[in-house]
Structures are given as C-alpha cells and as structure tokens.
CSV table of C-alpha atoms and ligand atoms in Angstrom, one decimal:
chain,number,residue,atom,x,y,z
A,12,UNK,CA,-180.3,110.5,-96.9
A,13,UNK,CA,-181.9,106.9,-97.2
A,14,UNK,CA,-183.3,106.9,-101.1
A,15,UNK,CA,-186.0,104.9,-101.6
A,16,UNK,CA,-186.8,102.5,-104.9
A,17,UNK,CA,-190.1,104.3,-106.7
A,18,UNK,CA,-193.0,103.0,-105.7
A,19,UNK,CA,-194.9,100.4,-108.3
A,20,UNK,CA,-198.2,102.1,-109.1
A,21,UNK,CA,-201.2,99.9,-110.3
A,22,UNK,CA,-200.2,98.0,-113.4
A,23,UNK,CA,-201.9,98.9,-116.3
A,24,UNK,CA,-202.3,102.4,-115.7
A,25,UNK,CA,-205.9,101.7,-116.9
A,26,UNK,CA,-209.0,103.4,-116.9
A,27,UNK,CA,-210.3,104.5,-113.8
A,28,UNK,CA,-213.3,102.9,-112.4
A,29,UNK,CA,-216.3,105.4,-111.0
A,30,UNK,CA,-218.1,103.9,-108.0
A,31,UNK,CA,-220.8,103.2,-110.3
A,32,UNK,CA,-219.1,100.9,-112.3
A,33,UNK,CA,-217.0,98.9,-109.6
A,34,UNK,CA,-219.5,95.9,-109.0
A,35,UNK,CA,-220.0,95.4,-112.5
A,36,UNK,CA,-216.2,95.3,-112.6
A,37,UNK,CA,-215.9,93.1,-110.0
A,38,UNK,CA,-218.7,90.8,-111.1
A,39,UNK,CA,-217.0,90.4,-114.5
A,40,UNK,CA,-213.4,89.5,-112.9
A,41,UNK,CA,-214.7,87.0,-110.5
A,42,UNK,CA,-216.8,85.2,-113.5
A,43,UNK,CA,-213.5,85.7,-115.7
A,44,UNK,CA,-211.1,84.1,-113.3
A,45,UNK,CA,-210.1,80.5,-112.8
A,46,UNK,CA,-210.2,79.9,-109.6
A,47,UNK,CA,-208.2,76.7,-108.0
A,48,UNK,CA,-210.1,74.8,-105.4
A,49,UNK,CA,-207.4,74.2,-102.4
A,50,UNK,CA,-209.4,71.6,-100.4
A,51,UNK,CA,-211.5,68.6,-101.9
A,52,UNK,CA,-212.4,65.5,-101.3
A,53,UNK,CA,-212.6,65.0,-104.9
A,54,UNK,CA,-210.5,62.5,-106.6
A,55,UNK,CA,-209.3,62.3,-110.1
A,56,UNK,CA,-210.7,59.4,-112.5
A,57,UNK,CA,-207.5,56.6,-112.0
A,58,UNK,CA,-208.7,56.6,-108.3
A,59,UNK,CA,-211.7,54.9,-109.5
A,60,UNK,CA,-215.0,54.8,-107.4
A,61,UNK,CA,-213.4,56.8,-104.9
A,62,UNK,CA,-214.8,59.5,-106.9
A,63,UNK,CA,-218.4,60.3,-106.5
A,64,UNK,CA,-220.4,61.9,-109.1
A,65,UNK,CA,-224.1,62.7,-110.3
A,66,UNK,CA,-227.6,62.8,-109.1
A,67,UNK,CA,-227.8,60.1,-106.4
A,68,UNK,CA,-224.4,61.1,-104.3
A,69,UNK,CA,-225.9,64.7,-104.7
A,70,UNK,CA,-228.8,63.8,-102.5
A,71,UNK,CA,-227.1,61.7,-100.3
A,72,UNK,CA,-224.3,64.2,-99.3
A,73,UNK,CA,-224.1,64.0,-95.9
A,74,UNK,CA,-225.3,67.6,-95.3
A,75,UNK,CA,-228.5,66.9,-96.9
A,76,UNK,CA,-228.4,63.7,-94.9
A,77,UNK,CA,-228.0,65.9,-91.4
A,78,UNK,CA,-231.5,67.4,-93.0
A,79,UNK,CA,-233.7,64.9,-93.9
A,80,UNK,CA,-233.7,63.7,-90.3
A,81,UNK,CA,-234.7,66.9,-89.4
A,82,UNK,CA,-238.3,66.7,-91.6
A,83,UNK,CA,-238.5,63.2,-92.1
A,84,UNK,CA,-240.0,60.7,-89.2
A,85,UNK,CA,-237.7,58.2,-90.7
A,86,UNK,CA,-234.9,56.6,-88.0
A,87,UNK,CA,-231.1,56.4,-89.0
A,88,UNK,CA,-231.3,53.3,-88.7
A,89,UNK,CA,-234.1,52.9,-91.3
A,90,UNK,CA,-232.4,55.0,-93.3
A,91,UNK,CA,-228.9,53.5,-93.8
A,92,UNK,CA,-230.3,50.1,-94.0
A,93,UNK,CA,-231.7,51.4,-97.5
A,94,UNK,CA,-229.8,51.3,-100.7
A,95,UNK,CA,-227.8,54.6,-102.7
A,96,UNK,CA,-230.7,54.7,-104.8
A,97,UNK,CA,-233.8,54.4,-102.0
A,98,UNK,CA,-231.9,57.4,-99.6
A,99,UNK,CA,-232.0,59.6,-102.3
A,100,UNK,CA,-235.2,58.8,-103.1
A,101,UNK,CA,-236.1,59.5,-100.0
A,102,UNK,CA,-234.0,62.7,-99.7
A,103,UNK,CA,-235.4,63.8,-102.6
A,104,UNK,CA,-239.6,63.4,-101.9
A,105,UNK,CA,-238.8,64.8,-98.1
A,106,UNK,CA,-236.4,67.7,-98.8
A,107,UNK,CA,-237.3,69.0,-102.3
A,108,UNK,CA,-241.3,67.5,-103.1
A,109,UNK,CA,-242.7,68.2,-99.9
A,110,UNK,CA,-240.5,70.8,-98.5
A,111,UNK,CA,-239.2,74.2,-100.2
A,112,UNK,CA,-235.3,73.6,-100.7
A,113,UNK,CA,-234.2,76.8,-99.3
A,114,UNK,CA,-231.3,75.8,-96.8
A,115,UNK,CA,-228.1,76.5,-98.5
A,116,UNK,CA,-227.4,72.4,-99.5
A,117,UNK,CA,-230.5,71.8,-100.9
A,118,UNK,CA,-230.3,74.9,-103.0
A,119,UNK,CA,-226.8,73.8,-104.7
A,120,UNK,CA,-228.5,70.6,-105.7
A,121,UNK,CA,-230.9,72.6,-107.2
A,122,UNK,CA,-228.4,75.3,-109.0
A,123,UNK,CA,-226.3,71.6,-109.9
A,124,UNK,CA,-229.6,70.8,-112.2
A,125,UNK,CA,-230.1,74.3,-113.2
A,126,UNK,CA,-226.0,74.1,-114.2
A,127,UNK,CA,-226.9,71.7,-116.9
A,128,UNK,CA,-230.4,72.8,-118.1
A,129,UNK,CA,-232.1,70.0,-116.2
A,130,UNK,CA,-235.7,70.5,-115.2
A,131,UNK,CA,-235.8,71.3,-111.2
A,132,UNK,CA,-239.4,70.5,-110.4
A,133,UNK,CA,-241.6,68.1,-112.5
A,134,UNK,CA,-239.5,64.4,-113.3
A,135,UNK,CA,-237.1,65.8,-112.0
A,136,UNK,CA,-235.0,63.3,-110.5
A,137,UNK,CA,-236.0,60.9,-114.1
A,138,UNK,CA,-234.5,62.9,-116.1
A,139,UNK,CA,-231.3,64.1,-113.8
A,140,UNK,CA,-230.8,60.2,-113.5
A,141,UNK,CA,-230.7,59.4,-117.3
A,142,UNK,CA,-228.2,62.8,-117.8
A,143,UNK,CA,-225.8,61.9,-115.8
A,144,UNK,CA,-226.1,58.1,-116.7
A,145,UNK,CA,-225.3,59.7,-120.2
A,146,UNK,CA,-221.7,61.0,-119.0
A,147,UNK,CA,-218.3,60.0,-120.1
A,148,UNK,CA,-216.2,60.9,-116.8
A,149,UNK,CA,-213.3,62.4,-118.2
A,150,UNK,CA,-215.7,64.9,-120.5
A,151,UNK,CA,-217.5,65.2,-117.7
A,152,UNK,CA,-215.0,66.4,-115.4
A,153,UNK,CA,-214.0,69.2,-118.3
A,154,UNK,CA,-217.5,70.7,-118.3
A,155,UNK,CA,-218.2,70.6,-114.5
A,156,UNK,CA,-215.0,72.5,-114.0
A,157,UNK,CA,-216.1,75.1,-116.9
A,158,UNK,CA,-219.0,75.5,-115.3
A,159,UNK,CA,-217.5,76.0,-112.0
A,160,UNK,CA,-214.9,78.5,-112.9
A,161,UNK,CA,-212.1,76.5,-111.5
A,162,UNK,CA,-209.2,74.4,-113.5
A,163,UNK,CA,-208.1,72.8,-110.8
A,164,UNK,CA,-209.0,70.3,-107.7
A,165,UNK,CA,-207.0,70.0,-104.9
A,166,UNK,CA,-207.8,66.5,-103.4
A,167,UNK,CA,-207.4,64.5,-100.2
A,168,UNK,CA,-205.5,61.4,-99.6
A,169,UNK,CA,-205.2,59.2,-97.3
A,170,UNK,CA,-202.4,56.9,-97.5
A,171,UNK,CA,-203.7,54.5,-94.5
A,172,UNK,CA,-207.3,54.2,-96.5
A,173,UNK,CA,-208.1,50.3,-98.1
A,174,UNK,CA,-209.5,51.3,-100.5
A,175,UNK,CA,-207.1,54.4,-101.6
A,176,UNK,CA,-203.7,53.2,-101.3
A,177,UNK,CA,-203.7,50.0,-103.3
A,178,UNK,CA,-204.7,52.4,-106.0
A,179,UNK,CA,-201.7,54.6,-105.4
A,180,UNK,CA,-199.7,51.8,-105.1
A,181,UNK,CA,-200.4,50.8,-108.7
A,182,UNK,CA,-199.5,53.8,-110.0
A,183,UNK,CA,-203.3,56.5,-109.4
A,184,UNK,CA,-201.9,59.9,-109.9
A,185,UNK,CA,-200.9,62.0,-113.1
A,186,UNK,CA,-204.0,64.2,-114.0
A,187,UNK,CA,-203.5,67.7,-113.9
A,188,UNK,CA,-207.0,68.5,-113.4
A,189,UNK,CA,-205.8,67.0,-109.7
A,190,UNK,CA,-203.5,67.6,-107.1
A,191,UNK,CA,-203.2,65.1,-104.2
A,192,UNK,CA,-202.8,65.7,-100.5
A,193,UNK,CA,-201.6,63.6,-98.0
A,194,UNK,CA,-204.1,63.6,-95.2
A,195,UNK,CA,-202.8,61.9,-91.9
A,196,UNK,CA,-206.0,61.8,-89.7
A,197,UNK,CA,-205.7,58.1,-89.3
A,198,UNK,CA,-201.7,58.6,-88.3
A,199,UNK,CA,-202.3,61.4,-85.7
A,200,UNK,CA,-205.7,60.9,-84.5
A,201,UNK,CA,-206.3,57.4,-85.0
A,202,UNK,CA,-202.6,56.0,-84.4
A,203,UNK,CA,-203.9,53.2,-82.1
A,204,UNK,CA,-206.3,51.5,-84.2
A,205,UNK,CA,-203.4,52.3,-87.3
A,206,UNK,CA,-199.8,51.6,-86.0
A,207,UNK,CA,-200.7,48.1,-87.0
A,208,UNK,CA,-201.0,48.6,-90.6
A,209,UNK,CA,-197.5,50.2,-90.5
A,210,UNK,CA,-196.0,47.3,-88.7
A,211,UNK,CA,-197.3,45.3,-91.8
A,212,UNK,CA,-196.2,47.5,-94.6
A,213,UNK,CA,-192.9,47.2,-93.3
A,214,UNK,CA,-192.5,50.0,-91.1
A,215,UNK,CA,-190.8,49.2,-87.4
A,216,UNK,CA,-193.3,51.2,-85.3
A,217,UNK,CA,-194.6,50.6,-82.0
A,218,UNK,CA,-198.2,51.5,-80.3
A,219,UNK,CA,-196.3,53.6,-77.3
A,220,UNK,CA,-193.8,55.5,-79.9
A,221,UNK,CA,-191.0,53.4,-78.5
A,222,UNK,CA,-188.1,52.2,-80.1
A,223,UNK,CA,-187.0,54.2,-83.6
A,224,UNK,CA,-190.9,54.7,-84.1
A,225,UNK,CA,-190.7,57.9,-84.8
A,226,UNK,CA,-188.3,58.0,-87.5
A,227,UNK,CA,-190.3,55.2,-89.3
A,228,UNK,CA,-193.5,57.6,-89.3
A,229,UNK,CA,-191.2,60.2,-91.2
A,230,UNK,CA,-190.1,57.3,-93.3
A,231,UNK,CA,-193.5,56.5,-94.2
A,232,UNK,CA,-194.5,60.1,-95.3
A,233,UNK,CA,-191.2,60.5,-96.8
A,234,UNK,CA,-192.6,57.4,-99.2
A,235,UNK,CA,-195.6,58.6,-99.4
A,236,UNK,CA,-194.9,62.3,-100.6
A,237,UNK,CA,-192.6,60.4,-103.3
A,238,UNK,CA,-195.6,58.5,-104.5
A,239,UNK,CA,-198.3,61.1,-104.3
A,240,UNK,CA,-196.5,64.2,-104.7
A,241,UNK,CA,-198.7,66.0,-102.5
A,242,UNK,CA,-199.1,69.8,-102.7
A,243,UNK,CA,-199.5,70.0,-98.7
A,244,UNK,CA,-199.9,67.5,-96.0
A,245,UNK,CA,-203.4,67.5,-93.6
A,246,UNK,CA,-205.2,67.1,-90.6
A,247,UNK,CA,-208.4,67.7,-89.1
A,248,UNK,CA,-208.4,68.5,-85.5
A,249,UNK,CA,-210.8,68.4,-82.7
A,250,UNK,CA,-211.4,71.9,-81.0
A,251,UNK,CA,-209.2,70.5,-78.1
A,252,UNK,CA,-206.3,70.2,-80.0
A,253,UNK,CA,-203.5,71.9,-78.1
A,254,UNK,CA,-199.7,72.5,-79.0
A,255,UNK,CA,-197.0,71.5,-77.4
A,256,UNK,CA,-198.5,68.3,-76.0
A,257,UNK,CA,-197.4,65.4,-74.5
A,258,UNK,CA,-199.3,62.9,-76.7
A,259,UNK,CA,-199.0,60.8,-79.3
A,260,UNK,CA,-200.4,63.0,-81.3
A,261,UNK,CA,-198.3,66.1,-80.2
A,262,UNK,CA,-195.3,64.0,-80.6
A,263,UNK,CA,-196.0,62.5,-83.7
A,264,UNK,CA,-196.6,66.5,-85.2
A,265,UNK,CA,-193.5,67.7,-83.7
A,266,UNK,CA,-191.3,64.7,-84.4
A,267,UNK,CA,-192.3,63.3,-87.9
A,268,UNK,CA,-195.2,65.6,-89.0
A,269,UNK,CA,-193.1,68.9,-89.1
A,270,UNK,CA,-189.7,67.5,-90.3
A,271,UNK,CA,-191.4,65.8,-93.0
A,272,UNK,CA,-192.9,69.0,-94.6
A,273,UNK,CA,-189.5,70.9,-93.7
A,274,UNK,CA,-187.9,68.3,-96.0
A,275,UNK,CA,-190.7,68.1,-98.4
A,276,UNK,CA,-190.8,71.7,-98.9
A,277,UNK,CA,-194.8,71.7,-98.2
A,278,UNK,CA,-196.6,73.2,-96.2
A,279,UNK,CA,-199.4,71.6,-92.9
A,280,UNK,CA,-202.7,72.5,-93.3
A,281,UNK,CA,-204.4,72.6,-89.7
A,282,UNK,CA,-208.6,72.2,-89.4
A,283,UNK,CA,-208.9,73.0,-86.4
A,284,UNK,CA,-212.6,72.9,-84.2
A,285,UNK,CA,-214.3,69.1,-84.8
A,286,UNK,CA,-216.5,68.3,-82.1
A,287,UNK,CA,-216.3,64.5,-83.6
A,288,UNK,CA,-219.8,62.1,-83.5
A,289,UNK,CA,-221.8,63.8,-81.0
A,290,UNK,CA,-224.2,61.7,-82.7
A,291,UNK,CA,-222.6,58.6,-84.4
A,292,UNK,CA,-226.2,57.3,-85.2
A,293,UNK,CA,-225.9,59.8,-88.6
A,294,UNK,CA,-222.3,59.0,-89.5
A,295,UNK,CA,-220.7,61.4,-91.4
A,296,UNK,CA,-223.4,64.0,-90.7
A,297,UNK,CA,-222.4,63.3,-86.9
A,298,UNK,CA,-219.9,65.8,-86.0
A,299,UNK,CA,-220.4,69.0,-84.6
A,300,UNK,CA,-218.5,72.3,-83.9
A,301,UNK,CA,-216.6,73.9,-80.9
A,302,UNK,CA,-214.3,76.5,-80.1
A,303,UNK,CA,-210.6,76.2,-80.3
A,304,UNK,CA,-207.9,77.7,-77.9
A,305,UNK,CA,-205.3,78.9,-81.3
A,306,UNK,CA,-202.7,79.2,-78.8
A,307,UNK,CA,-201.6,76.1,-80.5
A,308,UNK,CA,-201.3,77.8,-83.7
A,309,UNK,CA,-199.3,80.7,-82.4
A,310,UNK,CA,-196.9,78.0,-81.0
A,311,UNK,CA,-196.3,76.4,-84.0
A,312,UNK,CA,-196.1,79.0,-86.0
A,313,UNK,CA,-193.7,80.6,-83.5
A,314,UNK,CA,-191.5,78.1,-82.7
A,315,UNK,CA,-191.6,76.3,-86.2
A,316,UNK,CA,-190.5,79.1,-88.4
A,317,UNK,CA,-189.3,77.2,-91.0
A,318,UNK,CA,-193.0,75.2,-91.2
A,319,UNK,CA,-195.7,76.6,-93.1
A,320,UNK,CA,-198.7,76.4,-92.1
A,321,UNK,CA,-202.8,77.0,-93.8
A,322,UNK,CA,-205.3,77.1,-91.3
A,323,UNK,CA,-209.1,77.0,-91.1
A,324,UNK,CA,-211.4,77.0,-88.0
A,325,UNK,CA,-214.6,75.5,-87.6
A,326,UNK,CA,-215.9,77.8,-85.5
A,327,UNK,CA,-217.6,81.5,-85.8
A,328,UNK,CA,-215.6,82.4,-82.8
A,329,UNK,CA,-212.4,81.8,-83.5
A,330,UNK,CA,-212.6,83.7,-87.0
A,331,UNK,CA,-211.1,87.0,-85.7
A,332,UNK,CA,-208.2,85.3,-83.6
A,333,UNK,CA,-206.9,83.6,-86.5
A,334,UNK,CA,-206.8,87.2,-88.3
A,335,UNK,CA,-204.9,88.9,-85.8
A,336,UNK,CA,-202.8,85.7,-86.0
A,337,UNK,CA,-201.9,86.0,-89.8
A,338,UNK,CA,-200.8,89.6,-88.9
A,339,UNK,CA,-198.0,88.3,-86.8
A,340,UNK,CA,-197.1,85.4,-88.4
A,341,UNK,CA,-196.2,85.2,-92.2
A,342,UNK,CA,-195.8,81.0,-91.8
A,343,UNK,CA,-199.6,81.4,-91.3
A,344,UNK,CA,-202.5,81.5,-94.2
A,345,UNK,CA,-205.8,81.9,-93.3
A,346,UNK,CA,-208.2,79.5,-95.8
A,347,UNK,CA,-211.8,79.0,-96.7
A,348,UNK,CA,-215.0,79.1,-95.3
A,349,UNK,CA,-215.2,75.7,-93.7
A,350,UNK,CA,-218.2,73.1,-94.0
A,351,UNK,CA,-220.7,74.9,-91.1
A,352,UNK,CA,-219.3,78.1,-92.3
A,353,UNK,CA,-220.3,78.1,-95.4
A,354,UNK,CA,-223.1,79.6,-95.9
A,355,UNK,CA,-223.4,83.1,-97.2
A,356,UNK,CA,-224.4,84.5,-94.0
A,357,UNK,CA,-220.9,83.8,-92.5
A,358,UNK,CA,-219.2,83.7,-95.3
A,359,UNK,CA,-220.0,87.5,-95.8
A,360,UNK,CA,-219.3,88.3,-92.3
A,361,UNK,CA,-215.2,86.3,-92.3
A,362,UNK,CA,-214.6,87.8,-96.0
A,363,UNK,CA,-215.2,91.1,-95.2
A,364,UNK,CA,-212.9,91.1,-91.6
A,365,UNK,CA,-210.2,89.1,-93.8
A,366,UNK,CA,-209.9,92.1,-96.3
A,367,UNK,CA,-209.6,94.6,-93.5
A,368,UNK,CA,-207.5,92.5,-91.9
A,369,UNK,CA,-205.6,91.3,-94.2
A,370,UNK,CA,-205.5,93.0,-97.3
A,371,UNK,CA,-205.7,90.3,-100.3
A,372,UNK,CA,-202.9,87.9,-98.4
A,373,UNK,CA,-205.6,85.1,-97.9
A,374,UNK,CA,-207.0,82.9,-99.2
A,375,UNK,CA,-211.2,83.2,-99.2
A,376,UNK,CA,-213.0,79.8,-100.2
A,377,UNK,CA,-212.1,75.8,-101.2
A,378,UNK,CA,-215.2,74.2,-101.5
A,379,UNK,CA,-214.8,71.1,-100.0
A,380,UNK,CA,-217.0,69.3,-102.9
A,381,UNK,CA,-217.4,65.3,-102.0
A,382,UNK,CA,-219.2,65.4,-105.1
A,383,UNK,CA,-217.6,66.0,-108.6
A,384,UNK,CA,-221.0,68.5,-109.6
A,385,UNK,CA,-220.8,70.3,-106.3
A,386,UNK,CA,-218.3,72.4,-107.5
A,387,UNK,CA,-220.7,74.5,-109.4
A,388,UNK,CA,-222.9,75.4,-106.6
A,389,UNK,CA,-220.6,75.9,-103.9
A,390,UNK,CA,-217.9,78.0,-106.3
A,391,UNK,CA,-221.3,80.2,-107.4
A,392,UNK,CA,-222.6,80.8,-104.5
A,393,UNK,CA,-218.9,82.3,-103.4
A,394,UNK,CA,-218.6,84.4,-106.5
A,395,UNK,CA,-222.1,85.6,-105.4
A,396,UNK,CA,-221.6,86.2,-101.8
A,397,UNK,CA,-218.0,87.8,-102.3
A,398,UNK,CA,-218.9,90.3,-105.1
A,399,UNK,CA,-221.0,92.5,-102.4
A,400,UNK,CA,-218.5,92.3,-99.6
A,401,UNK,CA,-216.0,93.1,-102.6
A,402,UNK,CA,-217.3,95.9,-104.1
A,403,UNK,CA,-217.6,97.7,-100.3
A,404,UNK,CA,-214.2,97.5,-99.7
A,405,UNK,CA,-213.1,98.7,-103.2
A,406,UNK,CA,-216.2,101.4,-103.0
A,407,UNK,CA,-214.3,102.8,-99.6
A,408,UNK,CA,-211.5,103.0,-101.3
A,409,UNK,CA,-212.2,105.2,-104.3
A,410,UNK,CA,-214.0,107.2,-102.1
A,411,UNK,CA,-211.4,107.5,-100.1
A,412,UNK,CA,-209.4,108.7,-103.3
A,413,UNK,CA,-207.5,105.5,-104.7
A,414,UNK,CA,-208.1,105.7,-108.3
A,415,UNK,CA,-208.8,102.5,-109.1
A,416,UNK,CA,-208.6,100.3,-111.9
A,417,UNK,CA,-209.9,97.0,-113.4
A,418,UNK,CA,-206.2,95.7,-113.3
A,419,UNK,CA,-206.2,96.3,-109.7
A,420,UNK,CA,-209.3,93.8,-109.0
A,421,UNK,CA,-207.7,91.4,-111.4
A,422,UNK,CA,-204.5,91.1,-109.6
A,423,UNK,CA,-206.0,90.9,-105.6
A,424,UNK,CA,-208.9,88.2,-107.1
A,425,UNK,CA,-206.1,86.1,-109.4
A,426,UNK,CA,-204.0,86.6,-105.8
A,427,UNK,CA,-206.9,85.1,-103.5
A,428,UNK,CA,-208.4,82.8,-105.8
A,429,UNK,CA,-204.9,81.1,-107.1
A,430,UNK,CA,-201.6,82.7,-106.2
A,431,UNK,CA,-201.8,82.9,-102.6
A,432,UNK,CA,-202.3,78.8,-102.9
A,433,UNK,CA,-200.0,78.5,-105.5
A,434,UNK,CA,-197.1,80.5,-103.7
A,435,UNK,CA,-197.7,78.9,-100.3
A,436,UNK,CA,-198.1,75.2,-100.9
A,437,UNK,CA,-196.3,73.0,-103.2
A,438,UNK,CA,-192.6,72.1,-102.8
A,439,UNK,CA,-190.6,75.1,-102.3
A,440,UNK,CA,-186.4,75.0,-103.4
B,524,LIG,O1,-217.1,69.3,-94.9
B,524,LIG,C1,-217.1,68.1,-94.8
B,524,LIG,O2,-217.4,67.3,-95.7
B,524,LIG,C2,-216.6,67.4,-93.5
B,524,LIG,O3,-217.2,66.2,-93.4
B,524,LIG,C3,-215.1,67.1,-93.5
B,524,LIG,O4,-214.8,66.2,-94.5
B,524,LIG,C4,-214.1,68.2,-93.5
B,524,LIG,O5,-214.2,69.0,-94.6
B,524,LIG,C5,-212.7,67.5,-93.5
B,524,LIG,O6,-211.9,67.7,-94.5
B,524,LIG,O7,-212.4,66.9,-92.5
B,525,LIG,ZN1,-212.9,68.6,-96.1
C-alpha cells in the first residue's frame, strides 16, 4: 500500500471566517501587505534625472498626453513645441478645469494629490507645485512607497541608453528600495540602428550577425548583468512577434538572449502585443495594441525548459490563452495587468479567470509607474479592484465548505503580491 505524507492543513489553525466577515478580512490583508512592484520604469535616486517625480511629469504622463488631444483643439505639434511646465499647464486647464477627470489616468493624478492632503480643485496645481518643490528625494521616496503599500521597485534598464549607461558605468546601483532590469529592446528590436554602439564599446559584432557576433552579444549581457545585477532580463514585443524565427531578432533570443539568463540564473520577461507608432505624431502615447499568436510562448517555454520565463499580453484577447498556457508550463508566469489593461474594468475581468485558473501561482499587478507618485494611485486602485473579485472566489469557497481562515488570505496575497516574484526571478543556484 502506497502511504502518503499528512496533508498540511491551513497554518494557523485560526479562527474561522463567516462569509460575512471575508471582505473585511480581505480588505485588511491587502492594506497590511507590502506589496513589491515587479515592473517600473522608476529609477532609484544615483540614476539621477532619469527619475521623474512630482506634479508636472504627473500631467505630462504620456497617458494623459494620449487624452488631452482627445478634448483639446491643440496639434501635437503645438504641443511638444511647449516647455514641461506649459504642457502641464495645458493638461491640467483641458483635462481637469474644464473637463470632469473621470478616465482612470486622470483620476490617479487626482488620488496622487488626495495621497498627500493636497487640495484637488481650487489652486490646485499652486500649491501641488510648491509641495513637491518642498521634497528631499530620498525622504520622498520613503513616504511615496508607505503610501503605496509597496517596499520595493523593480526598475528598467537599458544598457544601450546615453543617458543611462554612463551612470552605470560610474557606479548607479546599490539602493535597496530598487532592483534593476536589464531591458534589451534596443538589442533585439532595434539591433540595426544599435550594433554600432557595440562595435564601439569594444564588442566585435557585425550588422548581419556574422562572424563571432553572437557570442559578443552574450558577452555584453554577461557584463552587463555583472554591473547591474539585474533581477530579470526584458523585452517588449510587437504582436507579430513569432518563435522560432529566422531573424535577427529570433536569433539573437535563441543564441545570446536565452543562454545568458541560463547562465545568469534569471529569468526573460516577454511583453508581448505592441502595435508600435501607429501614430508617431504623439510619441510615446503613439503605440497601440494587437493580438498575439502565443504559439511563440509555448515554443519557448517548450523547447527552453531550463529558461524561465514572465509573460504579459497587451491584448484582452490573448488573456485566457496565456492561462491555459501557465497550466502546461511551470517555466511560465503569468504578470500584471498591462498599460491598456489597466483599468479596473479589465483588471476585474483577467484577476478573476487567473484565480480560477490558476489558483494563487500568479502574479496580479506591477504598476508600471514612470512617475515616482504614481505608485499610490495605480497600487490603490489594484487593492480596490482585487478586493471584490477576491472576496468572490474565497466567498465560493466557504460556501462550498472550506473553512477558512485569515492566515489563508495572508499566505495566497503575500504569495501574489511578493513570493511568486521573489521565487521566480532573481538569480537562482
Ligand atoms: O505602459 C507604458 O508606459 C508603456 O509605454 C511601455 O513603457 C511599457 O510599459 C513597456 O515597458 O514597454
Ligand atoms: Zn513598462
């Protein structure tokens, strides 16, 4: 007879919740819990100005950007020739003085200024400017985080960026607040305009892949993961992207890409559904959405099982494939609600099928802040939107006749909201 270990019960043993008191329960372990945001384009204070904080990058994100032409006569043109201070100006009168802000990017810049106790309507933007031209950084930093729920910012690094990797170069790094991530757009989707810049930092690449190019890429992110110590490596992707490929892109992945994370003990994270400046005229706010074939994240998963791999897709349709996917493949892990997704709406809808799916072995949101003080709208709004979609899953189950417990919400949320990350990306023995 096969014996079988005893099964762990619920830790704890605590007291058992009544349906009644589950979204209370809930509500008090997602405000209680430190969540750690996996994907940001944050950057701690030695990388200088990259960093963007306070009132005027607020309003200029470029989601609220994509807006203000939308109730606003003014021309792109018009509107980039105008300094930081004029566009949000500008941003502010159209999108928040004579419009309601109810879309989901005004309203953070809104719960940002309620976040601090900063009037939201009358002087407004006066008094928001001379706040946060009060700030130390570093303090600053502390309390956005506090007031975020999160204690720690995952950023993204580019190694081929002017402006970024002189700064790494003399030493950027070292703040634990932060946790860098080697991005490698410009090396697999930009490679012709970039193989150039290798060739000058020493590295013997050519434009066709020829000669020992390949190896010289890996010895590139090989020196790169030494300098940055990057948690994962990253790319965005277009919604073409396909896997195997005979490109330089496919090669570069397979060739360089993969055996650098093998040897790094990190894992790839794949973004996968850009449709890139359909309208270049608004820059960053330019790029659109379409659907991916995630056959190509099947392949990789299948025939790199030594890879690891965290995914998001950009589009609504490819939410469920990329379930079913996780189910097959354990070198797979499902992340965040990305950019177009993230509005509670959708972020409901991809929450809930992830739990059924998958149980707690994902991981729900990042918040992909490009400004230090987004944190606190974007991480609120998740703790908001998730509690609901929480509570019915954990309602079903009680009914269903799990007795459950407090400790049981603690452990999936601190698995979701850090573990998952933590287990899945950083350099692995
Ligand atoms: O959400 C965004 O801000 C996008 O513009 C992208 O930066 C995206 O998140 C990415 O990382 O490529
Ligand atoms: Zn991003």
């Amino acid at each position: 007879m096969l014996s079988h270990p005893p099964i762990p019960v619920a830790p704890g043993g605590g007291h058992e919740l009544t349906v009644g008191e589950i979204p209370r329960a809930i509500g008090a372990v997602l405000d209680a819990t430190k969540f750690v945001d996996m994907h940001t384009h944050l950057f701690e204070p030695s990388l200088g100005a990259m960093g963007l904080w306070g009132i005027d990058e607020l309003l200029t994100y470029h989601y609220l950007e994509a807006e203000l032409f939308r109730s606003s006569p003014v021309s792109p043109g018009a509107y980039f020739a105008l300094n930081k201070r004029e566009r949000a100006d500008l941003i502010w009168r159209t999108l928040f003085v004579e419009n309601t802000p109810v879309s989901e990017a005004t309203r953070g810049v809104v719960a940002v200024l309620e976040g601090f106790g900063l009037p939201v309507r009358v002087a407004a933007l006066d008094e928001a400017r001379a706040f946060f031209a009060s700030r130390g950084l570093d303090a600053h930093i502390d309390d956005v985080f506090r007031l975020a729920g999160i204690d720690r910012a995952v950023m993204t690094n580019d190694p081929l960026d002017p402006a970024e990797s002189p700064l790494w170069e003399r030493g950027a790094g070292g703040d634990s607040r932060f946790q860098a991530v080697l991005r490698l757009d410009r090396v697999l989707n930009k490679w012709s305009s970039h193989w150039g810049e290798l060739v000058s930092r020493g590295y013997k690449v050519e434009e066709d892949l020829g000669g020992g190019t390949v190896e010289e890429v890996r010895r590139f992110l090989q020196d790169w993961t030494a300098r940055m110590k990057p948690v994962y490596m990253a790319v965005s992707l277009p919604y073409t992207f396909a896997f195997p490929e005979d490109s330089v892109r496919g090669r570069l992945l397979r060739d360089a890409v993969l055996p650098a994370c093998r040897e790094a003990g990190i894992p790839l994270s794949l973004m996968i559904g850009v449709r890139y400046q359909v309208n270049p005229a608004i820059r960053l706010a330019g790029d659109a959405v379409g659907m991916a074939d995630l056959g190509a994240v099947e392949r990789l998963c299948h025939d790199f099982p030594a890879n690891r791999f965290l995914c998001s897709v950009l589009s609504r349709e490819n939410q469920h494939e990329l379930c079913v996917y996780a189910r097959k493949f354990s070198n797979l892990m499902p992340f965040g609600c990305w950019w177009f997704l993230n509005n509670p709406s959708i972020v409901e809808e991809m929450t809930a099928e992830r739990v059924e799916m998958l149980g707690a072995s994902f991981i729900p949101q990042h918040s992909d802040a490009r400004v230090l003080e987004q944190v606190i709208y974007k991480w609120r709004n998740t703790r908001r939107t998730l509690k609901p979609v929480l509570a019915r899953s954990y309602t079903a189950l009680a009914e269903d006749g799990w007795p459950l417990t407090r400790e049981d919400i603690e452990r999936d949320v601190a698995r979701m909201f850090r573990a998952n990350f933590e287990r899945f990306s950083g350099p692995r023995a």
